[in-house]
Short mmCIF file of C-alpha atoms in Angstrom, two decimals:
data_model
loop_
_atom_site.label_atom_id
_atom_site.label_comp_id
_atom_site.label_asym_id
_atom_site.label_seq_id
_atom_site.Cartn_x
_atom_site.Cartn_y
_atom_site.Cartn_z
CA UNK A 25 0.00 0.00 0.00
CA UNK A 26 1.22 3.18 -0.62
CA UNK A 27 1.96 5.71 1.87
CA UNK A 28 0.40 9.51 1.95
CA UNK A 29 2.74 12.39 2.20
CA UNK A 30 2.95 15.70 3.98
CA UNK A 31 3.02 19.16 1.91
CA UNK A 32 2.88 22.42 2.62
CA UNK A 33 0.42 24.83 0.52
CA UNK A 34 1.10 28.88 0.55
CA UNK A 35 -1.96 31.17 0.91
CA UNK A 36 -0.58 34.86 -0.37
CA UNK A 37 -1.60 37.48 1.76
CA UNK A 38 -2.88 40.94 0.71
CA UNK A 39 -1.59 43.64 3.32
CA UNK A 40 -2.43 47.28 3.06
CA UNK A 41 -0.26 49.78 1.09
CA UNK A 42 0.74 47.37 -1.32
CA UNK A 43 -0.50 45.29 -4.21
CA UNK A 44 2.48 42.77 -4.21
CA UNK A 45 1.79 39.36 -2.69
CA UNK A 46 4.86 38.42 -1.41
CA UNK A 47 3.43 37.78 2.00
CA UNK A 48 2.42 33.63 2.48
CA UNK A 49 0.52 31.59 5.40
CA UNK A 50 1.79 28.61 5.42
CA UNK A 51 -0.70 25.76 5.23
CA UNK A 52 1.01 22.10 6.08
CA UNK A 53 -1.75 19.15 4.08
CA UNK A 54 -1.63 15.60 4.65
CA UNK A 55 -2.83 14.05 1.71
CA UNK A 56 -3.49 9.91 1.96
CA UNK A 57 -3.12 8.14 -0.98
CA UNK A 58 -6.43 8.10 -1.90
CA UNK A 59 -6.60 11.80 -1.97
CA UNK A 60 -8.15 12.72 0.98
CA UNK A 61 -6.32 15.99 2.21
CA UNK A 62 -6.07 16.97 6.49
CA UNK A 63 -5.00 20.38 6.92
CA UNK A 64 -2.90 22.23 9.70
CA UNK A 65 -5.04 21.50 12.92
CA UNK A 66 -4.38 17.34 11.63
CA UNK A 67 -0.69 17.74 10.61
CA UNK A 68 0.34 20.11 13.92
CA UNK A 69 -2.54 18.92 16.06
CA UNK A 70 -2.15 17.73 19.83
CA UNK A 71 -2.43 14.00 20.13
CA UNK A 72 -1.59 13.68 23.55
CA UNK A 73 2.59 13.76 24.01
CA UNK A 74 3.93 17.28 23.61
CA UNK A 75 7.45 16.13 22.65
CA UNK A 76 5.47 14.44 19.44
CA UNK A 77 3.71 17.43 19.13
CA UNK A 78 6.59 19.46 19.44
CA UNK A 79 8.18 17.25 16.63
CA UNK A 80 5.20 17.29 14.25
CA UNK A 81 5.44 20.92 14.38
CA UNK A 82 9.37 20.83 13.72
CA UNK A 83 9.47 18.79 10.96
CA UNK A 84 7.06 20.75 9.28
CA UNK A 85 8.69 23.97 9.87
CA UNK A 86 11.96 22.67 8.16
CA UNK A 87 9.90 22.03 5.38
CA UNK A 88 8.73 25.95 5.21
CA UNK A 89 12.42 26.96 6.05
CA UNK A 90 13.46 24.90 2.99
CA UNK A 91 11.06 26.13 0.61
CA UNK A 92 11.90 29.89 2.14
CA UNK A 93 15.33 29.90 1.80
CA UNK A 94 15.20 28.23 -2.32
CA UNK A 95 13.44 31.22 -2.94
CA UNK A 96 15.36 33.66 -1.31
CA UNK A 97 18.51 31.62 -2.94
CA UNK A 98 16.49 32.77 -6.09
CA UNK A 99 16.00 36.22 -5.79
CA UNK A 100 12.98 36.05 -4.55
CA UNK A 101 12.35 37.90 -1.48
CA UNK A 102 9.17 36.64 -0.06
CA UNK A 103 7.97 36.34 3.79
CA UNK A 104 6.14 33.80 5.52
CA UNK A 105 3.67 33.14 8.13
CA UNK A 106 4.36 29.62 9.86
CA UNK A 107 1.64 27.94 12.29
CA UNK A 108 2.98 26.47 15.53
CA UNK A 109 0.90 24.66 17.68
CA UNK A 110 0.92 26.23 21.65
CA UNK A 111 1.12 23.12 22.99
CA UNK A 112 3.76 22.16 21.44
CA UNK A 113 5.76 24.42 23.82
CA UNK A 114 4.03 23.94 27.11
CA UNK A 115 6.76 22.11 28.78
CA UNK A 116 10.70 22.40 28.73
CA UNK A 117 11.52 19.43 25.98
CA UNK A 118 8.96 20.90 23.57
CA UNK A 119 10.21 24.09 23.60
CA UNK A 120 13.96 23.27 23.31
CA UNK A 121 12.75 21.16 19.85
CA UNK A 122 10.80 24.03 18.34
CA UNK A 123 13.71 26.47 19.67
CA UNK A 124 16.54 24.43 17.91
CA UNK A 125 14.82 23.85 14.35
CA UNK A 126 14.52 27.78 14.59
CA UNK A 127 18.28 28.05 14.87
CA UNK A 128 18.35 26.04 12.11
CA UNK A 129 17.24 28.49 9.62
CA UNK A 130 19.62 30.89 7.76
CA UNK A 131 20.10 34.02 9.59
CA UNK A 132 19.19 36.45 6.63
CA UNK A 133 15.66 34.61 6.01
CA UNK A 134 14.31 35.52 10.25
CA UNK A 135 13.26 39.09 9.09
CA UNK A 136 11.25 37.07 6.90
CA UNK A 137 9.13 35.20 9.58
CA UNK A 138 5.68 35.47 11.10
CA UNK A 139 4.90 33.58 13.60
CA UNK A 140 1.18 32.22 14.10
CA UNK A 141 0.40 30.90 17.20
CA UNK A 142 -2.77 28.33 17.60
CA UNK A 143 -4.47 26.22 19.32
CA UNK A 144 -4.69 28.50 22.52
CA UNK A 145 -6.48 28.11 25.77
CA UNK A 146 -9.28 29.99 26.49
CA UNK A 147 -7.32 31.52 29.66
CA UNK A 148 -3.93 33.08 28.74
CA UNK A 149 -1.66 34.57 31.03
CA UNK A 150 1.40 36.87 30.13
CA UNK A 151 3.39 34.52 32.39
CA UNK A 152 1.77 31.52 30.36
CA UNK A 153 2.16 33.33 27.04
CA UNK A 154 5.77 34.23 27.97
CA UNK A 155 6.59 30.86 27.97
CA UNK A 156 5.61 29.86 24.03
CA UNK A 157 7.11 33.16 22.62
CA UNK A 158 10.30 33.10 24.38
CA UNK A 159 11.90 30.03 22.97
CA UNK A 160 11.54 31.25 19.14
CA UNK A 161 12.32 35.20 20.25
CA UNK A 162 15.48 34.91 18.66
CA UNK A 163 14.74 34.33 15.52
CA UNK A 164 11.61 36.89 15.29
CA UNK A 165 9.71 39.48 17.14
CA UNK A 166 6.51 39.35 14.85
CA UNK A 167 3.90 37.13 16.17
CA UNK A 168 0.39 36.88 16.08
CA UNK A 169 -2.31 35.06 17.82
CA UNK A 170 -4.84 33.05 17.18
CA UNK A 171 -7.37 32.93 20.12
CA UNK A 172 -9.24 30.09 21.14
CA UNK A 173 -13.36 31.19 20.34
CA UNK A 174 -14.29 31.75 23.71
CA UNK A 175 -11.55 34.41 24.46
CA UNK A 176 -12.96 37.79 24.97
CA UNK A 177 -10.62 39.98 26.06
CA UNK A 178 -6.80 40.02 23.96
CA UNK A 179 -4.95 42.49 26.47
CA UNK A 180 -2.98 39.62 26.98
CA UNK A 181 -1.56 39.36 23.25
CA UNK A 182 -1.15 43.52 23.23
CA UNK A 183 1.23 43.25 26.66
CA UNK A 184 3.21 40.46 24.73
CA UNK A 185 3.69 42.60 21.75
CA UNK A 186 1.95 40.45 19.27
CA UNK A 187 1.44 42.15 16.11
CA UNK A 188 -2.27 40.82 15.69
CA UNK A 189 -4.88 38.30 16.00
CA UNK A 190 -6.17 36.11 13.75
CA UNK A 191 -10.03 35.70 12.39
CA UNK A 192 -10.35 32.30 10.45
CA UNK A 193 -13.80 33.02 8.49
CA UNK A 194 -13.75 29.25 7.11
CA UNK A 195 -14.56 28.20 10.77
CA UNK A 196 -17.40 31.06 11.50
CA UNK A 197 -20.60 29.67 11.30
CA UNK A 198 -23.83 31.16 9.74
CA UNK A 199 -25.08 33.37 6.29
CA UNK A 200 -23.02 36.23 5.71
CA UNK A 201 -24.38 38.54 7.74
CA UNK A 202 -23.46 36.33 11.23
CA UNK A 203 -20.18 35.92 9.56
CA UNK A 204 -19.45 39.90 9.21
CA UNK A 205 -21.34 40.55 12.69
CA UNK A 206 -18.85 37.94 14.16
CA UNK A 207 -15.59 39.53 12.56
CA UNK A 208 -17.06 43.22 13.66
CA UNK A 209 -17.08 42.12 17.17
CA UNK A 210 -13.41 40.35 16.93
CA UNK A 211 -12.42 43.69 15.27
CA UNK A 212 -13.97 45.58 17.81
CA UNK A 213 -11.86 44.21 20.51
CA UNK A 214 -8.50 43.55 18.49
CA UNK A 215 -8.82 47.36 17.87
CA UNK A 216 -9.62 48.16 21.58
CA UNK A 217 -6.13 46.21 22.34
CA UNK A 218 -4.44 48.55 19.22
CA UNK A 219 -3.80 44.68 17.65
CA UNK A 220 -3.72 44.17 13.97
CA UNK A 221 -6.42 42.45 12.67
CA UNK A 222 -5.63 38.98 10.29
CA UNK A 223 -8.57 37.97 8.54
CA UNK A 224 -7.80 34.27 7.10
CA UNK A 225 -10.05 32.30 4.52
CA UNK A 226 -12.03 35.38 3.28
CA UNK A 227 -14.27 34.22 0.87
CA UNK A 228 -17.27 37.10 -0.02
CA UNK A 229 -16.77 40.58 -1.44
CA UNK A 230 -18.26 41.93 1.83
CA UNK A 231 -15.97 40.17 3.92
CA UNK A 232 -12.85 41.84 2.05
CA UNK A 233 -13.63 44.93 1.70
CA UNK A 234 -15.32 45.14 5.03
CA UNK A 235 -11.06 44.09 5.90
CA UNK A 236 -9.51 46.15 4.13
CA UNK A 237 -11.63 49.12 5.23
CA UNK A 238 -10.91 47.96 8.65
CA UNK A 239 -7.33 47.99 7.28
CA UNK A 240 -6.71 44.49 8.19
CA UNK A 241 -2.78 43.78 8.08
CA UNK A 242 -3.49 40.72 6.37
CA UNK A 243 -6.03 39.18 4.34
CA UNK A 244 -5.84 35.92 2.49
CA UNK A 245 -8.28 33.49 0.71
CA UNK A 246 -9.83 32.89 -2.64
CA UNK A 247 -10.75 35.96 -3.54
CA UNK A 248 -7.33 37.69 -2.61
CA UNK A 249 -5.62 34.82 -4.89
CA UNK A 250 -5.56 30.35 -4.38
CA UNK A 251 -3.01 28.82 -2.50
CA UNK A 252 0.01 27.60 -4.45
CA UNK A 253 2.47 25.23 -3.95
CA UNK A 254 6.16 27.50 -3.10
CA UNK A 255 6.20 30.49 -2.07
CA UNK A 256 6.79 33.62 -5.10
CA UNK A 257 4.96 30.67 -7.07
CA UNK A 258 2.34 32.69 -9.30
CA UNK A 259 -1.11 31.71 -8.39
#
């Protein structure tokens, strides 16, 4: 039987002032060999040892950092956005394996990183928070958030420094309508806590321009351009 394999796709990401898409979120696939495809909360997802977790999420990221630094190696000075799962920092060995494949990449390609952290608690602490961001501090200082749905309040990511917090509209539920009254209220507060606001997997006219009126520092999805498969690769 043959095996499935692990790939990563690159969503390009509109940001404001600019119409070049050189900005991708990365978006790891397992795809079996009958086609069937799991995306990033399958490939990086918690399955009950953080040191697997923590490995999961390491491999993948060497796969990014490959594909990055090809295309910087060609000229092509692109930036990424890489996922890394929380928990695959909550104790000491977890962290020390997402801190060393870090060091791995080439030192002129960390100005190019984002880093997107997911799979949050609902609580957060700055103490708890601390502890994820610190072992890949090094290498970058831009980070955003993705908060788990029940979080109201994002002080916590604005005393951190995060750059933003992330809206996935692909998991909001709902016509249109809910969907833009659900991304008013998580712009609402991501404003409140002067956080940029990511809007992922925008799929209506409304949604868009309702972003980029909100000047959302970045917007991806099929209407902004498809995913493709390196990143500088013309969708």
């Amino acid at each position: 039987m043959s095996q499935g394999e692990t790939l990563i796709h690159y969503a390009p990401v509109a940001q404001p002032n600019t119409e070049a898409l050189d900005l991708f979120r990365c978006l790891p696939i397992y795809r079996t060999a009958e086609g069937q495809e799991f995306g990033t909360d399958v490939v990086l997802g918690h399955k009950g040892d953080i040191e697997n977790t923590a490995g999961r999420n390491a491999a993948i990221l060497r796969l990014i950092f490959k594909a990055l630094f090809r295309a910087h190696a060609q000229g092509q000075y692109v930036q990424v956005i890489v996922p890394v799962n929380s928990i695959a920092l909550a104790n000491r060995k977890g962290a020390t394996i997402i801190h060393d494949v870090f060091a791995e990449l080439e030192q002129e390609s960390r100005a190019a990183l984002t880093i997107e952290i997911f799979n949050l608690p609902e609580k957060v602490s700055i103490d708890s928070l601390s502890d994820i961001t610190i072992p890949m501090l090094p290498y970058t200082d831009r980070f955003i958030a993705h908060p788990h749905p029940a979080m109201e309040d994002y002080t916590v990511f604005a005393n951190c420094n995060y750059r933003g917090v992330a809206c996935d509209m692909a998991t909001t539920e709902g016509d249109d309508a809910k969907q833009l009254d659900d991304l008013t209220d998580f712009w609402g507060e991501a404003t409140k806590r002067r956080l940029g606001l990511c809007v992922q997997n925008a799929a209506t006219d409304k949604i868009v321009a309702t972003a980029r009126r909100w000047e959302a520092i970045h917007i991806d999805g099929p209407l902004i351009a498809p995913p493709v498969e390196r990143p500088g690769a013309e969708a």
